[in-house]
CSV table of C-alpha atoms and ligand atoms in Angstrom, one decimal:
chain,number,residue,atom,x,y,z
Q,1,UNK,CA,-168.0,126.4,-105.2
Q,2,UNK,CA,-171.3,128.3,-105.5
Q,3,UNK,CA,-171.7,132.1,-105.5
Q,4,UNK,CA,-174.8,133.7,-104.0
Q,5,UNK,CA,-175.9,137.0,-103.5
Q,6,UNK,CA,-176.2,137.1,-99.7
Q,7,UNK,CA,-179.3,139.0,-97.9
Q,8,UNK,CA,-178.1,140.7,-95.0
Q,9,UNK,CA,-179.2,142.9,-92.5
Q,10,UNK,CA,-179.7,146.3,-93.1
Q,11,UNK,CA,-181.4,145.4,-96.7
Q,12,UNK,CA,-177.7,144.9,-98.2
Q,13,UNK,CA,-176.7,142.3,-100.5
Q,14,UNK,CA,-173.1,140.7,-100.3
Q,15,UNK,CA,-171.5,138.0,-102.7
Q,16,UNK,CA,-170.7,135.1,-100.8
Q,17,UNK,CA,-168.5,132.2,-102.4
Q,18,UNK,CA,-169.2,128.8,-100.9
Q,19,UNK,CA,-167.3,126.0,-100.6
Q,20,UNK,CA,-167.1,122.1,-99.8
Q,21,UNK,CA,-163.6,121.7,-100.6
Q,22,UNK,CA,-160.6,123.9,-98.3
Q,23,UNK,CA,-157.9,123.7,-101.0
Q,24,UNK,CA,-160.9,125.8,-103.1
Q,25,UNK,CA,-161.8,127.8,-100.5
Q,26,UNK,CA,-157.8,128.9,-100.1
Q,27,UNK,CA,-157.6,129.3,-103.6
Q,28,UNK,CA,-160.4,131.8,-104.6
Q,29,UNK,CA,-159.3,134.3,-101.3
Q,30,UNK,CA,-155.6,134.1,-102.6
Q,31,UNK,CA,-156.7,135.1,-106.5
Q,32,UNK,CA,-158.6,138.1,-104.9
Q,33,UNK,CA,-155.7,139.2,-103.3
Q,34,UNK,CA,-153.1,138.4,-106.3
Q,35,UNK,CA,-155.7,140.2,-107.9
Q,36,UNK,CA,-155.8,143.0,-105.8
Q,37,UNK,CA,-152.2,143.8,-105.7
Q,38,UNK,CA,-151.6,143.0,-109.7
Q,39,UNK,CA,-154.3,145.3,-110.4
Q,40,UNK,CA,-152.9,148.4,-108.5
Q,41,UNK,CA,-150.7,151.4,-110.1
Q,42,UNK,CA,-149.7,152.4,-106.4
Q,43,UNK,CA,-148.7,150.3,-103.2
Q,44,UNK,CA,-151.7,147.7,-101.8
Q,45,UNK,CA,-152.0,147.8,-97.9
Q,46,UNK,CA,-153.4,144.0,-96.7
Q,47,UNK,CA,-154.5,143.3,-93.5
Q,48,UNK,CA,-153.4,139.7,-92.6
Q,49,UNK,CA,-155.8,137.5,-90.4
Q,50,UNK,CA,-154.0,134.7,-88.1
Q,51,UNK,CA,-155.8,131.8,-86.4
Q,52,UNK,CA,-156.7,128.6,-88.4
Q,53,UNK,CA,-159.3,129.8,-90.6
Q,54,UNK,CA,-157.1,131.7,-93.4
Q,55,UNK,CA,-154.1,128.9,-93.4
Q,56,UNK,CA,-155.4,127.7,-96.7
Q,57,UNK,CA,-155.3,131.0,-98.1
Q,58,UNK,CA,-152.0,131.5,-97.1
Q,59,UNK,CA,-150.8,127.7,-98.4
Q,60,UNK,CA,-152.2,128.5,-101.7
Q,61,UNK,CA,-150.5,132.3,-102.0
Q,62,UNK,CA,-146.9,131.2,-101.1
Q,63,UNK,CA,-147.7,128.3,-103.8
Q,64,UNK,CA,-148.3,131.1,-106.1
Q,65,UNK,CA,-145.5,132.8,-105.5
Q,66,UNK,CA,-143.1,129.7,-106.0
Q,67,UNK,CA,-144.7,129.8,-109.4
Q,68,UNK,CA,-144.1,133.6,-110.0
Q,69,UNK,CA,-147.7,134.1,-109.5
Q,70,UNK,CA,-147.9,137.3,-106.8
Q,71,UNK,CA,-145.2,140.0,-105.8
Q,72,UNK,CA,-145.4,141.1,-102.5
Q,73,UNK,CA,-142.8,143.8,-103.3
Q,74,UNK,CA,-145.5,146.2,-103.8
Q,75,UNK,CA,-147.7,145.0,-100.6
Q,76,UNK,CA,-147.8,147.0,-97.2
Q,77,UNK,CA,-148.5,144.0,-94.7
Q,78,UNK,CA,-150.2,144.8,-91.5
Q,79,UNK,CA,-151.8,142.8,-88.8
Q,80,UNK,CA,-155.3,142.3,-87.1
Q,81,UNK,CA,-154.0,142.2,-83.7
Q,82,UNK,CA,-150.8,141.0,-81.2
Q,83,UNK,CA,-150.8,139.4,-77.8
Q,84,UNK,CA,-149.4,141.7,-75.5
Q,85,UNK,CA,-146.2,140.0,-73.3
Q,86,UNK,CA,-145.5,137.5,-75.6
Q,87,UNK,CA,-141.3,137.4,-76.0
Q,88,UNK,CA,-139.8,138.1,-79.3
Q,89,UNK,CA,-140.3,135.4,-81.3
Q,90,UNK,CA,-142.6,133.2,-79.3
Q,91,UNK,CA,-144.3,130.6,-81.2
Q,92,UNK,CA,-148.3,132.2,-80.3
Q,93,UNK,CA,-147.4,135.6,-81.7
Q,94,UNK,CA,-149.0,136.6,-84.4
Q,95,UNK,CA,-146.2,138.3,-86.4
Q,96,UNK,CA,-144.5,135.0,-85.8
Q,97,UNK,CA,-147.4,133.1,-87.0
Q,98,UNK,CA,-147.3,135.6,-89.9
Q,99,UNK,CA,-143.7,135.2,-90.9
Q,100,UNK,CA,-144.2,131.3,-90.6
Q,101,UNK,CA,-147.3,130.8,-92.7
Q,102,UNK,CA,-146.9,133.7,-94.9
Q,103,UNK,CA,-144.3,136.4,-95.0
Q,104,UNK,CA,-140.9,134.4,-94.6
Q,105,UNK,CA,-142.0,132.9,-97.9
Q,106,UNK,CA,-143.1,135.1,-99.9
Q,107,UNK,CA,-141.1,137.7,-101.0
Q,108,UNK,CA,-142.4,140.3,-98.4
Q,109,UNK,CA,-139.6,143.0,-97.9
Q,110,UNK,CA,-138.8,143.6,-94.2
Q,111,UNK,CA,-139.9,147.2,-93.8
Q,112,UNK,CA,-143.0,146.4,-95.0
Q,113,UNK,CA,-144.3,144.4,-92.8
Q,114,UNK,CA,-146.4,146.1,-89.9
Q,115,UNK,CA,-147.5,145.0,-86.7
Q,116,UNK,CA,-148.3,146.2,-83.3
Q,117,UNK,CA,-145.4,145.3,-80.9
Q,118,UNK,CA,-146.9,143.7,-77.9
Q,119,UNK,CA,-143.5,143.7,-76.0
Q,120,UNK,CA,-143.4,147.6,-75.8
Q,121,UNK,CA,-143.7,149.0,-71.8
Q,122,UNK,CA,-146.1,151.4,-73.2
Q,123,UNK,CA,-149.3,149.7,-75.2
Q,124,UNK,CA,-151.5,152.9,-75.7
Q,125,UNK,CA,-148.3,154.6,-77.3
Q,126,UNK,CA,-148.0,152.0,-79.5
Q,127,UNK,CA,-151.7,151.7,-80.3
Q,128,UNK,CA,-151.4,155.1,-81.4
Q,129,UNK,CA,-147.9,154.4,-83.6
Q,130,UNK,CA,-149.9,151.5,-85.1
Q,131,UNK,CA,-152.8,153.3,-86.3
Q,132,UNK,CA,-150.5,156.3,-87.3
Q,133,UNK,CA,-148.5,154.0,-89.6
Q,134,UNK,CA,-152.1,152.8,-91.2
Q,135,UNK,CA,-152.9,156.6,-91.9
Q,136,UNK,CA,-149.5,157.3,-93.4
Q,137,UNK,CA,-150.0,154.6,-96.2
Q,138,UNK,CA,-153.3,155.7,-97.1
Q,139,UNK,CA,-155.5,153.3,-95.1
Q,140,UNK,CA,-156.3,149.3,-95.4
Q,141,UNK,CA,-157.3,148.6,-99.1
Q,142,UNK,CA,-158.3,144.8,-97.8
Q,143,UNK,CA,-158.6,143.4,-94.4
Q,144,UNK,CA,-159.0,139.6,-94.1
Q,145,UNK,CA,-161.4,138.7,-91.3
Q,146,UNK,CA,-161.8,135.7,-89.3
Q,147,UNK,CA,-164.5,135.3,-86.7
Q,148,UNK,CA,-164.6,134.4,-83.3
Q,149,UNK,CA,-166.9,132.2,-81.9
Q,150,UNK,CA,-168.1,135.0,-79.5
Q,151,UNK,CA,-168.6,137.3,-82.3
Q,152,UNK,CA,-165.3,139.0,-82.1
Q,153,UNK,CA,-163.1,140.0,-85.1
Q,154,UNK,CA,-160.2,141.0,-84.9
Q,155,UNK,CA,-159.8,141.0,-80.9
Q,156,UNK,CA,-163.3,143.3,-80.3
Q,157,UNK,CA,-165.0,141.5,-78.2
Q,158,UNK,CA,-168.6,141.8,-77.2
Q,159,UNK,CA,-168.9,145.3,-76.0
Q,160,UNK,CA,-166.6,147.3,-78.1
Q,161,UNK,CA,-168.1,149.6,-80.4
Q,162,UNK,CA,-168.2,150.8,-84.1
Q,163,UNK,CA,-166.5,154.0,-82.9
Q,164,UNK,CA,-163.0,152.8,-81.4
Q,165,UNK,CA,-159.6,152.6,-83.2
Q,166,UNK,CA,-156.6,150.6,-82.3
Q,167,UNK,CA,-156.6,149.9,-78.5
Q,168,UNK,CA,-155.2,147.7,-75.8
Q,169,UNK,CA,-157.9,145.3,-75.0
Q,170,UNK,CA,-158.4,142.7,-72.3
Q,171,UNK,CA,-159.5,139.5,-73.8
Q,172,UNK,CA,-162.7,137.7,-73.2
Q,173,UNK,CA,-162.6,134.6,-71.2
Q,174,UNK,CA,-164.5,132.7,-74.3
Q,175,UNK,CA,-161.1,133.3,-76.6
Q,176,UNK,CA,-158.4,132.9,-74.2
Q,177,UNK,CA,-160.1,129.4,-74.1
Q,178,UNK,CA,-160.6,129.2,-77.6
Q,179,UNK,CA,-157.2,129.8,-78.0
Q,180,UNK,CA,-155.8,127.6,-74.7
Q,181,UNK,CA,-155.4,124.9,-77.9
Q,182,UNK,CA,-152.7,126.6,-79.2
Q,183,UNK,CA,-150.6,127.5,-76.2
Q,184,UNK,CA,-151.4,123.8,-73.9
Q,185,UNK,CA,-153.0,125.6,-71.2
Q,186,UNK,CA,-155.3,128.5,-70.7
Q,187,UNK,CA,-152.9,130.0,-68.0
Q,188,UNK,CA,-150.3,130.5,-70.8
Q,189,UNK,CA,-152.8,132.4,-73.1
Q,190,UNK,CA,-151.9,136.3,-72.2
Q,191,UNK,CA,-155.2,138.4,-70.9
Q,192,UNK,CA,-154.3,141.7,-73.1
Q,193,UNK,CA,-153.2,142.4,-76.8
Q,194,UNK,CA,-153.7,145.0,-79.0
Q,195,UNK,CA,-155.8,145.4,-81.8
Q,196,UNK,CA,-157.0,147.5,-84.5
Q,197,UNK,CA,-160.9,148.7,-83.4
Q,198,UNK,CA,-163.8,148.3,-85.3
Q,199,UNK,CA,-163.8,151.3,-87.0
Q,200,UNK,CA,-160.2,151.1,-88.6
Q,201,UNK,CA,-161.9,147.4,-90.2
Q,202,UNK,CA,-164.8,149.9,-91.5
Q,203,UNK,CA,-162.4,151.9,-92.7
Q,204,UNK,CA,-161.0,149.3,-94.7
Q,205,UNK,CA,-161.9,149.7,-98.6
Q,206,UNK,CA,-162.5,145.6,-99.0
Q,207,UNK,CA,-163.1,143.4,-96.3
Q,208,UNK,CA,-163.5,139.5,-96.6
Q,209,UNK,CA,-164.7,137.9,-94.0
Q,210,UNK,CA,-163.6,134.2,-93.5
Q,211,UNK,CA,-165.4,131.1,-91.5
Q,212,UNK,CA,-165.0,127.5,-92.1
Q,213,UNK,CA,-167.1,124.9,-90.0
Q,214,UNK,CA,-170.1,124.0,-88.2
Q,215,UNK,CA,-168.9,125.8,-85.3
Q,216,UNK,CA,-169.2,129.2,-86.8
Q,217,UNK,CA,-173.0,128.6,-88.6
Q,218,UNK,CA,-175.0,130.0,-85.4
Q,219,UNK,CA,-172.3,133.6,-85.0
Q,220,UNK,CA,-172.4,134.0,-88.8
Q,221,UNK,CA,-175.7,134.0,-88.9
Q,222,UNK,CA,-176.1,136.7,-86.2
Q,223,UNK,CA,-173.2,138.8,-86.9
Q,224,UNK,CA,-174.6,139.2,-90.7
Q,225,UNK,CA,-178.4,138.8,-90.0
Q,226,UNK,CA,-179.2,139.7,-87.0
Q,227,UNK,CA,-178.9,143.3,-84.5
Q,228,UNK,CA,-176.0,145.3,-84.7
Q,229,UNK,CA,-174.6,145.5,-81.6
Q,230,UNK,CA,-171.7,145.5,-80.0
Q,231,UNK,CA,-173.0,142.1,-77.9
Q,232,UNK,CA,-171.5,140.8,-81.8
Q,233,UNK,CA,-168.7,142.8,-82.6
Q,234,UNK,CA,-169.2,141.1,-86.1
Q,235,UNK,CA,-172.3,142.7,-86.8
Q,236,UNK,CA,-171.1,145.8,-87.1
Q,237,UNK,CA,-169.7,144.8,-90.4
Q,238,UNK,CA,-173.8,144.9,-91.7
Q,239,UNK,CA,-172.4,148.6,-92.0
Q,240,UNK,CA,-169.8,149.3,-94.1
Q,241,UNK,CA,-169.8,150.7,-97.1
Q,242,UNK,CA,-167.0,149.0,-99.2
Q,243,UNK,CA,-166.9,145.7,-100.5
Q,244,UNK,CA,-167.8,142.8,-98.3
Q,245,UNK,CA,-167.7,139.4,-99.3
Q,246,UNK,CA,-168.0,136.5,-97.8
Q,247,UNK,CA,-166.0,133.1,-98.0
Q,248,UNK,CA,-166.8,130.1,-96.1
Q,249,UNK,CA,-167.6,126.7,-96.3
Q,250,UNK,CA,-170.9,125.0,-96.3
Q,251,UNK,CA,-170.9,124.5,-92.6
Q,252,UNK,CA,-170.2,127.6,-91.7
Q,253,UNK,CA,-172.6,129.1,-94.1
Q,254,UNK,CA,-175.7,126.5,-93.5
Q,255,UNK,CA,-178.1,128.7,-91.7
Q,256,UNK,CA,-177.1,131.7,-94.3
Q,257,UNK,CA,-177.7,129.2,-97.3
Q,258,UNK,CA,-180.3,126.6,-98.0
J,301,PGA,P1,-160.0,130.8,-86.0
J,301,PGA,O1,-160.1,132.2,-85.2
J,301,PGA,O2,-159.7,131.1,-87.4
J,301,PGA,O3,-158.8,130.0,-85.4
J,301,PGA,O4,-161.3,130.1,-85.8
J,301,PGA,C1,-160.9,133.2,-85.6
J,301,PGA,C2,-160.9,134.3,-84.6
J,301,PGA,O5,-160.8,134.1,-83.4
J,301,PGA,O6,-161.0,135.5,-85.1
């Protein structure tokens, strides 16, 4: 692993821990969140990234909790985003995904684990219960971030802006094949979910923002070097005004890094 202090746009500095090795990679994210949640005198609030990216954070944290590393007793769990029309339990939704990889082993009591239903007849009702259940625990004190290969994170896609909160969104065409891998065919991939906006990630007091191979290199360079604009919903993260770090591996990070 190497650290560097990142030049972004906008004049900033970030740290930025570089990797070769995805076991490494897994293990310094899950230390900054054990770290996160043994070093606070009130409850932590996480927001959980799905997709393939963070799985070897997740490996390593339920590993740590077998060993009585991390408590999650304390940890208000909330979620990036949900499909919209997925049924209860279906393989592709993310707080199923969640429970699998994370949650289910890991101590994490039922009540306090948050997530936007995407079942519900009414999704800009339950956009607004979702961002209302943020608010009453005080706000995100660390959102993990993945990135798409359009620039999205979270589900903004190109177009949405730094101003918007959670919303039902329609999703690009680019991520519904992205994610055709996981479902066996693009027709089974659902054309809506709900996520939180861009401004509820600036809002977060940490953010990390995750990317692992070659694939990523040319959208991490733009979202953190390039305009801000909402043609890469990433970019806007050049603005906020918490902690941003980046953890990747060398792939992702070799235009960033000679
Ligand atoms: P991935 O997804 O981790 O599966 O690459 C990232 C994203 O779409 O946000």
């Amino acid at each position: 692993m190497t650290m560097h202090h990142l030049q972004i746009g906008n004049g900033q500095t970030i740290p930025a821990a570089i990797f070769d090795d995805p076991r490494e990679f897994g293990q310094f994210t899950a230390e900054r969140i054990r770290d996160l949640i043994a070093g606070a005198t009130r409850d932590v609030a996480i927001c959980f990234a799905t997709g393939a990216t963070p799985l070897p954070v997740y490996e390593r944290l339920v590993e740590m909790h077998a060993a009585g590393g991390v408590s999650f007793e304390r940890v208000n769990a909330f979620l990036l985003d949900e499909y919209i029309g997925l049924p209860e339990g279906h393989e592709q939704s993310f707080a199923t995904f969640m429970r699998r990889h994370l949650f289910d082993h890991v101590g994490l009591p039922a009540a306090r684990f948050h997530a936007p239903n995407g079942r519900g007849y009414n999704p800009v009702e339950e956009s607004r219960r979702y961002r209302e259940t943020i608010d009453a625990v005080g706000g995100l004190d660390l959102t993990l971030l993945g990135i798409g290969p359009n620039g999205h994170i979270a589900f903004n896609e190109p177009g949405s802006r730094a101003d918007e909160h959670v919303r039902l969104v329609a999703l690009a065409p680019k991520t519904r094949e992205a994610n055709a891998r996981f479902f066996g065919d693009l027709d089974q991939v659902p054309k809506h979910a709900i996520t939180i906006g861009i401004a509820d990630i600036l809002a977060s007091r940490r953010l990390i923002l995750m990317a692992t191979g070659a694939g990523k290199a040319e959208i991490l360079e733009r979202a953190l070097r390039g305009p801000i604009t909402p043609d890469v919903p990433a970019s806007f993260l050049q603005t906020h005004p918490g902690e941003l770090t980046l953890v990747a591996d060398r792939a992702a990070a070799a235009r960033l890094i000679a």
